[in-house]
Coordinates of C-alpha atoms in Angstrom, one line a residue:
M1 CA 102.5 44.2 32.2
K2 CA 103.8 42.8 35.6
S3 CA 106.7 44.9 35.7
S4 CA 104.6 48.0 34.6
L5 CA 102.2 47.5 37.3
N6 CA 104.8 47.2 39.9
T7 CA 106.5 50.4 38.6
V8 CA 103.0 52.1 39.3
L9 CA 102.8 50.6 42.7
A10 CA 106.2 51.6 43.6
W11 CA 105.7 55.1 42.7
A12 CA 102.4 55.4 44.5
I13 CA 104.0 54.0 47.6
V14 CA 106.9 56.5 47.7
P15 CA 104.9 59.6 48.7
V16 CA 103.4 57.7 51.5
I17 CA 106.8 56.7 52.8
A18 CA 108.1 60.2 52.3
A19 CA 105.3 61.8 54.0
T20 CA 105.8 59.6 57.3
A21 CA 109.4 59.8 57.4
Q22 CA 110.8 62.3 60.1
A23 CA 111.6 65.6 58.7
P24 CA 115.4 66.4 59.4
V25 CA 116.1 69.0 62.3
P26 CA 116.6 72.4 60.6
L27 CA 120.4 73.5 61.4
V28 CA 119.1 76.7 63.4
L29 CA 117.6 73.9 65.9
Q30 CA 120.4 71.6 65.8
N31 CA 122.7 74.6 67.1
Y32 CA 120.2 75.6 69.5
K33 CA 121.8 77.0 72.7
G34 CA 120.6 76.1 76.2
V35 CA 119.7 79.1 78.4
T36 CA 121.6 79.3 81.8
S37 CA 121.2 81.5 84.8
E38 CA 124.4 82.9 83.7
R39 CA 123.1 83.9 80.3
L40 CA 119.7 85.2 81.9
A41 CA 122.0 87.4 84.1
K42 CA 124.2 88.6 81.2
P43 CA 122.5 88.0 77.9
E44 CA 124.5 88.4 74.7
D45 CA 123.8 91.6 73.2
G46 CA 122.3 90.2 70.3
D47 CA 119.7 87.9 72.1
W48 CA 116.5 88.7 73.6
L49 CA 116.0 85.7 76.2
M50 CA 113.0 87.2 78.5
I51 CA 110.1 89.3 78.0
R52 CA 111.8 92.5 78.9
R53 CA 115.4 91.2 78.1
T54 CA 116.7 91.7 81.6
W55 CA 115.6 90.7 85.2
D56 CA 115.6 94.7 86.0
G57 CA 112.3 95.0 83.5
W58 CA 114.1 97.9 81.4
G59 CA 113.0 96.7 77.9
Y60 CA 116.3 98.1 76.9
S61 CA 118.6 96.8 74.0
P62 CA 122.3 97.5 73.7
L63 CA 122.3 97.3 70.0
E64 CA 123.0 100.8 68.2
K65 CA 123.1 100.1 64.5
I66 CA 119.7 101.4 64.0
T67 CA 119.9 105.2 64.8
P68 CA 118.0 108.6 64.5
A69 CA 120.0 109.1 61.4
N70 CA 119.1 105.9 59.5
V71 CA 115.7 104.8 61.1
T72 CA 113.8 105.9 58.2
R73 CA 115.4 103.1 56.2
L74 CA 113.3 100.6 58.2
Q75 CA 111.5 98.1 56.2
P76 CA 109.8 94.7 56.9
A77 CA 112.4 91.8 56.6
W78 CA 109.6 89.4 56.7
I79 CA 105.8 88.8 58.1
F80 CA 104.4 85.9 59.6
S81 CA 100.8 85.3 60.1
T82 CA 99.9 83.8 63.4
G83 CA 96.8 82.3 62.2
V84 CA 94.6 83.7 65.2
S85 CA 93.1 87.1 65.8
S86 CA 92.4 89.3 69.0
G87 CA 95.0 90.9 71.4
H88 CA 98.6 89.8 70.7
E89 CA 100.6 91.0 73.8
S90 CA 103.7 88.7 73.9
A91 CA 107.4 89.5 73.5
P92 CA 109.3 87.6 70.6
L93 CA 112.0 85.8 72.6
V94 CA 115.3 85.2 70.6
N95 CA 117.9 82.8 71.3
N96 CA 120.7 82.1 69.0
G97 CA 118.6 82.6 65.9
V98 CA 115.3 80.9 67.0
M99 CA 112.3 83.0 68.0
F100 CA 109.9 82.0 70.2
V101 CA 106.1 83.6 70.4
S102 CA 102.9 82.9 72.2
T103 CA 99.6 84.1 70.8
P104 CA 96.0 84.2 71.8
G105 CA 94.5 80.6 71.1
N106 CA 96.9 79.2 73.6
Q107 CA 99.5 78.7 71.0
V108 CA 103.4 78.7 70.9
I109 CA 105.5 79.2 67.6
A110 CA 109.1 78.7 67.1
L111 CA 110.5 80.3 64.0
D112 CA 113.8 81.0 62.2
A113 CA 114.5 84.5 63.4
K114 CA 116.4 85.3 60.0
T115 CA 113.9 84.0 57.7
G116 CA 110.4 83.8 59.5
T117 CA 110.3 80.1 58.6
L118 CA 108.0 78.1 60.8
L119 CA 110.0 75.4 62.8
W120 CA 107.3 74.2 65.0
R121 CA 103.9 75.2 66.5
Y122 CA 102.2 74.2 69.7
R123 CA 98.7 74.4 70.4
R124 CA 96.8 73.4 73.7
P125 CA 93.1 72.8 73.4
L126 CA 90.7 74.7 76.0
A127 CA 87.4 73.5 77.0
A128 CA 84.5 75.0 75.8
D129 CA 83.5 75.9 79.2
V130 CA 86.7 77.6 80.1
V131 CA 86.8 80.8 82.3
L132 CA 88.7 83.4 80.3
M133 CA 88.0 87.0 80.6
H134 CA 91.3 88.0 78.6
P135 CA 91.9 85.6 76.0
T136 CA 95.7 86.5 75.3
S137 CA 99.5 85.3 76.2
R138 CA 102.1 87.9 77.3
G139 CA 105.2 85.7 76.5
V140 CA 107.0 82.6 77.4
A141 CA 110.1 82.1 79.2
L142 CA 113.2 80.0 78.3
Y143 CA 115.7 78.0 80.6
G144 CA 117.7 75.1 79.8
D145 CA 116.4 73.5 76.7
K146 CA 112.9 74.3 77.5
V147 CA 110.3 76.6 76.7
F148 CA 107.9 77.4 79.4
F149 CA 104.3 78.4 78.6
A150 CA 101.3 79.3 81.0
S151 CA 98.2 77.9 79.4
A152 CA 94.9 79.9 79.8
D153 CA 93.3 77.4 81.8
A154 CA 95.8 77.8 84.7
V155 CA 98.2 75.1 83.6
L156 CA 102.1 75.4 83.4
V157 CA 103.6 73.8 80.2
A158 CA 107.4 72.8 79.6
L159 CA 108.0 72.2 76.0
D160 CA 111.3 70.8 74.4
A161 CA 112.7 73.9 72.8
K162 CA 113.9 71.9 69.7
T163 CA 110.7 70.2 69.1
G164 CA 107.8 71.8 70.7
K165 CA 106.6 68.6 72.4
E166 CA 105.3 68.5 75.9
V167 CA 107.8 67.7 78.6
W168 CA 105.7 68.1 81.6
T169 CA 102.6 69.9 82.7
S170 CA 101.6 71.1 86.0
K171 CA 98.4 72.1 87.1
V172 CA 98.6 75.7 88.8
A173 CA 94.9 76.2 89.9
V174 CA 91.4 75.5 89.1
N175 CA 90.1 77.2 86.4
K176 CA 86.3 76.8 87.1
D177 CA 87.0 78.8 90.3
G178 CA 87.8 81.8 88.2
Y179 CA 91.5 81.1 87.9
Y180 CA 93.2 81.8 84.5
I181 CA 96.6 82.8 83.3
S182 CA 97.9 85.4 80.9
L183 CA 101.4 86.3 81.8
A184 CA 104.8 84.9 80.8
P185 CA 106.5 82.9 83.4
L186 CA 109.6 84.2 85.4
V187 CA 112.6 82.1 85.6
A188 CA 115.0 83.3 88.2
G189 CA 117.0 81.6 91.1
G190 CA 116.8 78.4 89.3
K191 CA 112.7 78.5 89.5
V192 CA 109.9 78.8 87.1
M193 CA 107.4 81.4 88.8
I194 CA 104.0 82.2 87.8
G195 CA 100.8 84.3 89.1
T196 CA 97.2 84.0 88.1
S197 CA 94.5 86.1 86.7
G198 CA 91.0 86.1 88.0
G199 CA 90.4 89.2 90.2
E200 CA 86.8 89.6 88.9
W201 CA 86.0 86.2 90.0
G202 CA 86.7 86.3 93.8
I203 CA 90.0 84.3 93.6
R204 CA 92.8 84.4 96.5
G205 CA 95.9 85.4 94.3
F206 CA 99.2 84.0 94.6
V207 CA 102.6 83.4 93.2
A208 CA 103.8 79.9 93.0
A209 CA 107.5 78.5 91.9
F210 CA 108.1 75.3 90.1
D211 CA 111.1 72.9 89.5
P212 CA 112.0 73.4 85.8
E213 CA 113.1 69.9 85.4
T214 CA 110.1 68.1 86.9
G215 CA 107.3 70.8 87.1
R216 CA 106.9 70.0 90.9
E217 CA 105.4 73.0 93.1
L218 CA 108.2 74.1 95.4
W219 CA 106.3 76.9 97.3
R220 CA 103.1 79.0 96.9
T221 CA 102.6 82.5 98.4
F222 CA 99.2 84.1 98.4
T223 CA 98.7 87.9 98.2
I224 CA 95.8 87.8 100.5
P225 CA 97.0 86.7 104.1
A226 CA 94.9 84.2 106.1
P227 CA 93.9 84.9 109.7
G228 CA 96.9 85.2 111.8
E229 CA 99.3 85.6 109.1
P230 CA 101.0 89.4 108.7
G231 CA 98.5 91.5 107.1
S232 CA 95.5 89.6 108.0
E233 CA 94.4 92.5 110.6
T234 CA 93.8 94.6 107.4
W235 CA 90.9 92.6 106.3
P236 CA 87.3 92.3 108.0
K237 CA 86.7 89.1 110.5
G238 CA 85.1 86.3 108.5
D239 CA 85.8 84.7 105.2
Q240 CA 86.6 87.4 103.0
W241 CA 90.2 86.7 102.8
K242 CA 89.2 83.5 100.8
T243 CA 87.8 85.7 97.9
G244 CA 90.0 88.9 98.4
G245 CA 91.3 89.0 94.8
G246 CA 94.8 90.2 94.7
P247 CA 95.5 88.6 90.9
I248 CA 98.9 88.7 89.6
W249 CA 98.8 89.1 85.9
V250 CA 101.9 90.7 84.8
T251 CA 105.3 89.1 85.0
G252 CA 107.6 90.4 87.9
N253 CA 111.2 91.6 88.0
Y254 CA 114.0 90.2 89.7
D255 CA 117.2 91.4 91.9
P256 CA 119.6 88.8 92.0
E257 CA 121.7 90.5 94.4
A258 CA 119.1 90.5 97.1
N259 CA 117.3 87.2 95.4
L260 CA 114.2 89.0 95.6
A261 CA 111.4 88.9 92.9
Y262 CA 109.0 92.1 92.5
W263 CA 105.4 91.3 91.7
G264 CA 102.6 93.5 91.3
V265 CA 99.2 92.7 92.9
G266 CA 95.7 93.8 91.5
N267 CA 92.6 94.8 92.8
G268 CA 90.4 93.5 95.8
G269 CA 87.4 91.5 95.4
P270 CA 84.7 92.8 95.1
W271 CA 85.7 96.1 93.6
I272 CA 84.1 98.4 96.0
G273 CA 86.2 98.9 99.3
D274 CA 83.3 99.5 101.7
Q275 CA 82.1 95.8 101.2
R276 CA 85.6 94.8 102.6
P277 CA 86.5 97.5 105.1
G278 CA 90.2 97.8 106.0
D279 CA 93.7 98.5 104.1
N280 CA 93.4 95.1 102.6
L281 CA 96.9 94.1 102.0
Y282 CA 98.3 93.2 99.6
T283 CA 96.0 94.2 97.1
A284 CA 97.2 97.3 95.0
S285 CA 100.7 96.7 96.1
T286 CA 104.3 95.7 95.1
I287 CA 105.5 92.8 97.1
A288 CA 109.2 91.4 97.6
I289 CA 109.3 87.6 97.4
D290 CA 112.5 85.8 98.7
V291 CA 112.7 83.6 95.7
S292 CA 114.2 80.7 97.8
T293 CA 111.6 80.4 100.4
G294 CA 108.5 82.3 99.0
K295 CA 108.3 84.3 101.9
I296 CA 107.2 88.2 101.5
K297 CA 110.0 90.2 102.6
G298 CA 108.5 93.7 102.1
F299 CA 105.9 95.6 100.4
H300 CA 104.4 98.9 99.4
Q301 CA 100.6 99.5 99.0
Y302 CA 99.9 102.3 96.6
H303 CA 96.5 102.7 97.6
P304 CA 94.8 101.1 100.6
N305 CA 91.2 99.6 100.0
D306 CA 91.2 99.7 96.5
S307 CA 87.8 100.8 95.0
W308 CA 88.7 101.9 91.3
D309 CA 89.9 98.7 89.9
W310 CA 93.2 100.2 89.8
D311 CA 95.2 96.8 89.4
E312 CA 98.8 97.7 90.2
V313 CA 100.2 94.6 88.6
S314 CA 102.9 96.0 86.6
P315 CA 106.2 95.5 88.5
P316 CA 108.5 98.2 89.4
L317 CA 111.6 98.7 87.0
L318 CA 114.9 98.3 89.2
I319 CA 116.8 101.6 88.4
D320 CA 119.1 103.2 90.7
Y321 CA 118.5 106.9 90.6
K322 CA 119.9 109.9 92.4
R323 CA 118.0 112.4 94.8
Q324 CA 119.6 115.1 96.8
G325 CA 123.5 114.0 96.3
R326 CA 122.8 110.2 96.8
T327 CA 122.1 107.2 94.7
I328 CA 119.1 105.3 95.9
K329 CA 119.1 101.6 94.8
G330 CA 115.5 102.2 93.4
L331 CA 112.0 100.8 92.3
I332 CA 110.1 102.9 89.9
D333 CA 106.6 102.1 89.2
V334 CA 104.4 103.7 86.8
A335 CA 101.0 103.1 88.4
R336 CA 97.5 102.5 87.1
D337 CA 96.4 105.0 89.7
G338 CA 98.0 107.8 87.6
Y339 CA 101.2 108.4 89.8
L340 CA 104.9 107.7 88.9
W341 CA 106.3 106.2 92.4
F342 CA 110.0 106.6 93.3
L343 CA 110.9 103.8 95.7
E344 CA 113.8 102.3 97.5
R345 CA 114.6 98.4 97.4
T346 CA 116.6 97.0 100.4
D347 CA 117.3 93.3 101.1
G348 CA 113.5 93.2 102.2
Q349 CA 111.7 96.4 103.2
I350 CA 110.5 98.9 100.2
N351 CA 110.7 102.3 101.2
F352 CA 108.8 105.4 99.8
V353 CA 110.9 108.0 98.4
E354 CA 108.5 110.1 96.4
G355 CA 105.4 110.1 94.2
T356 CA 104.0 112.4 91.3
P357 CA 101.0 112.4 89.1
F358 CA 101.9 111.8 85.2
V359 CA 98.2 112.2 84.2
K360 CA 95.0 114.0 85.3
Q361 CA 94.4 112.6 89.1
N362 CA 91.5 113.9 91.3
V363 CA 91.5 111.4 93.8
F364 CA 94.5 111.6 95.9
T365 CA 94.7 115.0 97.9
R366 CA 98.3 114.5 99.1
L367 CA 100.8 111.8 99.9
D368 CA 102.3 111.4 103.4
P369 CA 105.8 112.4 102.8
K370 CA 107.4 109.4 104.9
T371 CA 105.2 106.6 103.9
G372 CA 103.6 107.8 100.6
R373 CA 100.1 106.7 101.9
P374 CA 97.7 108.9 100.0
D375 CA 94.7 110.8 101.5
I376 CA 91.6 110.2 99.4
D377 CA 88.9 112.8 98.4
P378 CA 85.8 110.9 99.6
A379 CA 83.8 112.6 96.8
H380 CA 85.8 110.6 94.2
K381 CA 85.8 107.2 96.0
P382 CA 83.3 104.6 94.7
Q383 CA 80.7 103.3 97.3
T384 CA 78.0 100.9 97.4
G385 CA 74.5 102.4 96.5
K386 CA 76.4 105.4 94.8
T387 CA 77.6 106.7 91.5
T388 CA 80.8 108.1 91.8
S389 CA 83.5 109.9 89.1
F390 CA 87.1 109.8 89.2
C391 CA 90.2 110.3 87.1
P392 CA 92.1 108.4 86.0
S393 CA 89.7 105.8 84.6
L394 CA 89.6 102.1 85.9
W395 CA 92.1 101.4 82.9
G396 CA 94.3 103.8 84.4
G397 CA 97.1 106.3 83.7
K398 CA 99.0 103.3 82.2
N399 CA 97.6 99.9 82.1
W400 CA 99.8 96.5 81.7
P401 CA 101.7 97.6 78.8
P402 CA 105.3 97.9 80.2
A403 CA 107.5 101.4 80.4
A404 CA 111.1 101.2 79.1
F405 CA 114.3 102.8 80.7
S406 CA 117.6 103.8 78.6
P407 CA 120.7 104.3 81.0
K408 CA 122.3 106.4 78.2
T409 CA 119.5 109.2 78.4
R410 CA 118.6 108.5 82.2
M411 CA 114.9 108.6 80.9
I412 CA 112.0 106.3 81.5
Y413 CA 109.5 106.0 78.8
I414 CA 105.8 105.9 79.6
P415 CA 102.9 104.8 77.4
A416 CA 100.2 106.9 79.0
N417 CA 96.4 107.5 78.5
E418 CA 95.7 111.2 79.4
N419 CA 92.2 112.8 80.0
L420 CA 90.4 109.4 80.5
C421 CA 87.9 109.3 83.8
A422 CA 85.2 106.9 84.9
T423 CA 82.0 106.5 87.0
S424 CA 81.2 103.6 88.9
T425 CA 78.1 102.5 90.6
G426 CA 78.6 100.2 93.5
R427 CA 76.0 97.3 94.4
E428 CA 76.3 94.5 96.8
A429 CA 78.0 91.5 95.5
D430 CA 77.6 87.8 96.5
Y431 CA 80.2 85.3 96.0
E432 CA 79.5 82.1 94.0
P433 CA 82.6 79.9 92.7
G434 CA 83.3 80.6 89.1
Q435 CA 80.9 83.6 88.9
I436 CA 81.5 87.2 88.2
Y437 CA 82.3 89.0 91.8
M438 CA 82.6 92.7 91.0
G439 CA 79.9 94.7 92.6
A440 CA 80.1 97.7 90.3
Q441 CA 79.0 99.0 87.0
S442 CA 81.4 101.2 85.4
S443 CA 81.5 103.7 82.3
M444 CA 84.2 105.6 81.1
T445 CA 84.3 109.5 80.3
V446 CA 86.6 111.9 78.9
A447 CA 87.5 115.0 80.8
P448 CA 86.1 118.2 79.4
G449 CA 88.1 120.2 76.8
A450 CA 90.3 117.4 76.4
D451 CA 92.2 117.6 73.0
H452 CA 94.0 114.1 73.0
I453 CA 94.3 110.9 75.0
G454 CA 97.3 108.7 74.2
E455 CA 100.7 109.9 75.2
V456 CA 104.3 108.7 75.2
Q457 CA 106.1 110.4 78.1
A458 CA 109.8 110.7 78.8
W459 CA 110.9 111.4 82.5
N460 CA 114.3 111.8 83.8
V461 CA 114.9 109.5 86.6
D462 CA 117.6 111.7 88.4
T463 CA 115.5 114.7 88.6
G464 CA 112.0 113.4 88.8
K465 CA 110.9 115.8 85.9
R466 CA 109.1 115.1 82.7
V467 CA 111.4 116.0 79.8
W468 CA 109.1 115.3 76.6
T469 CA 105.5 114.1 75.6
H470 CA 104.3 112.9 72.3
S471 CA 100.5 113.2 72.0
Y472 CA 98.1 111.1 69.7
A473 CA 95.4 113.4 68.9
E474 CA 93.0 110.5 67.9
S475 CA 93.8 107.6 69.8
M476 CA 94.7 106.0 73.2
N477 CA 98.0 104.2 73.7
W478 CA 98.4 100.5 74.4
G479 CA 101.7 100.3 73.3
P480 CA 104.6 98.6 75.1
V481 CA 107.8 100.4 74.8
L482 CA 111.4 99.5 73.7
A483 CA 114.6 101.5 74.2
T484 CA 117.8 101.3 72.2
A485 CA 121.3 102.1 72.7
G486 CA 121.0 103.5 69.2
G487 CA 119.1 106.5 70.9
L488 CA 115.6 105.3 69.8
V489 CA 112.2 104.5 71.5
F490 CA 110.0 102.0 69.7
S491 CA 106.2 101.6 70.4
G492 CA 102.8 100.9 68.7
G493 CA 99.6 101.0 70.7
T494 CA 97.4 103.2 68.7
N495 CA 94.3 102.7 66.6
D496 CA 96.1 103.7 63.1
R497 CA 97.7 100.3 63.2
K498 CA 101.3 102.0 63.1
F499 CA 104.6 101.2 64.7
H500 CA 106.5 104.4 65.7
A501 CA 110.2 105.2 66.4
F502 CA 110.9 108.3 68.4
D503 CA 114.3 110.1 69.1
A504 CA 115.0 109.0 72.6
S505 CA 116.3 112.5 73.8
T506 CA 113.7 114.7 71.9
G507 CA 110.5 112.8 71.5
K508 CA 110.7 113.7 68.0
L509 CA 108.6 111.2 65.9
L510 CA 111.3 109.9 63.3
W511 CA 109.5 106.9 61.5
E512 CA 106.2 105.2 61.4
F513 CA 104.9 102.0 59.7
P514 CA 101.3 100.7 59.2
T515 CA 100.9 97.2 60.1
N516 CA 97.9 94.8 59.5
S517 CA 96.3 95.6 62.9
G518 CA 97.0 97.5 66.0
I519 CA 100.2 96.8 67.9
L520 CA 99.8 95.7 71.4
G521 CA 102.9 93.5 71.3
Q522 CA 106.3 94.0 73.4
P523 CA 108.8 95.3 70.9
V524 CA 112.1 93.6 70.9
S525 CA 115.8 94.0 69.3
F526 CA 118.1 91.1 68.2
M527 CA 121.1 90.6 66.0
M528 CA 122.0 88.0 63.3
D529 CA 124.9 88.1 61.0
G530 CA 125.9 91.7 62.1
R531 CA 122.4 93.1 61.3
Q532 CA 120.2 94.4 63.8
Y533 CA 116.4 93.7 63.5
I534 CA 113.4 94.9 65.5
A535 CA 110.4 92.6 66.1
V536 CA 106.8 93.0 67.3
E537 CA 103.5 91.3 67.3
S538 CA 100.4 93.1 65.6
G539 CA 97.1 92.0 66.6
W540 CA 94.4 94.2 68.3
G541 CA 91.8 93.2 70.9
V542 CA 90.9 92.5 74.4
D543 CA 90.9 95.7 76.6
S544 CA 92.4 97.7 73.6
R545 CA 88.8 96.8 71.7
S546 CA 86.7 97.7 74.5
L547 CA 88.4 101.2 75.2
Q548 CA 87.8 101.7 71.3
A549 CA 84.3 101.0 71.8
N550 CA 83.9 103.1 74.7
L551 CA 85.2 106.1 72.7
N552 CA 83.3 105.5 69.8
R553 CA 80.2 105.5 71.9
L554 CA 81.2 108.9 73.1
F555 CA 82.1 110.2 69.7
P556 CA 80.1 108.2 67.1
G557 CA 82.0 107.3 64.1
K558 CA 85.2 108.6 65.2
Y559 CA 86.6 105.4 66.6
P560 CA 85.7 102.6 64.3
E561 CA 86.7 98.8 64.8
I562 CA 90.4 97.9 64.3
P563 CA 91.4 94.7 62.2
E564 CA 92.3 92.0 64.5
G565 CA 94.2 89.5 62.7
G566 CA 97.6 88.6 64.2
A567 CA 101.1 88.6 62.8
I568 CA 104.7 88.9 63.7
W569 CA 106.6 92.0 62.0
V570 CA 110.4 91.9 61.8
F571 CA 112.2 95.0 60.6
E572 CA 115.7 95.7 59.4
L573 CA 117.5 98.7 57.5
K574 CA 117.2 98.5 53.8

């Protein structure tokens, strides 16, 4: 009886011991390869080490095993449910077989890129009263043995890439004052850089750089100059510069030769410009920041005194292009204001080359041929106490979803929304910390006679001319774009929940696949064991949900709700 009892006790204790023992580290994590500056500058073809793969922002994969001839054989290799809903907008990063993905819900997930097996999961709780207008994350960054994640409550987090444990945290800004973060950090020049959302709360925007080993802040550069600083003369006298907006909520691009990071700057605060007379630098601009010092070395402002909520937060792509027989070290920006801007980058100053509308635009009457400064039709500029109409809508000709560039076709591929316009009624706004500071009420309209909204456009960068357009008759387009050396363009973004592949040269739709939800994620491509994969997050929500609801209001029953459950989809040739 005694031995029998001991046997039972031993049997009962064994599972407890097994449950508390430390699990073995998976082989794919044991073999984790640290990310160096050299690897970021020249990533291996099969890896995807930052959200757009390279510092120039091209969103281009050199892999070419998936082609127009075989793309119809694409089938899911694996699918992983993220456990949360709403807008999934990040890019899955892949380093030596390990995939890192961020999601809504303040979550980072590490997976075996070949099988979809969960390796670790990190969640950072948010306070019940968190200020968070856009509950999403657009990705993480890799450097050394760390994963860098921007928590929604304006905290930068460094995680151990092998375990998912916090290494350090650094407070970026005070959330209750309206600052929150939705972008992926940018690692360049040995620093981790970050910006903040919050343009509707009367923040003063900035970019800050941190030491990747310790989390110590190295410099902070504000997008709204204080009195006496360059650009301060473009603001009214008084304290409006303290609440002037200028958020930065899309990750910048980087020129290692000049050591300059290019960041897009958002709207002014409040929205209606006659309440803050002047050009209001550096709102609605691209700024070039010296990564060593944080000094602003150059800028281009797309539309002074922004009154349309045209955040120009998307950074320009670093593309060298030809004009009149010479090669220009270029910056190409697909702007929310509906214009495609061709600029020139230098060791500091940003020069205007040319600009052309890529969607319906009735606000600019002309661009100054030397500076690019637009002349504004006052009938389409919102004012306090008046209702004004304008095109494109406040969501812009292109919102945050990034365009892509293929050096093979010499084309830039744009996720555009055509025929969307808006009305805005301006009203006086009073600033209170942590409260909405907009001063406008807006509604969306569709241009008379419009037969579609969403588009994928292809433009030749050397001619500045459109080559092809694919139109979506029943949907807007919120899909970031991937271009590949195999001659394909991948994009989601539509309300039919489909992931699409186009011929990069002709625009012919070659393949599409319905997922569980709408795709807002940034597609990537990677290779393992000689096989090329395409990965993307599916999960509808945030602004795409709002735009769908607006369309359903205008056309009842035609634009119903979209399922919002989040998942990671990985495709391979079968």
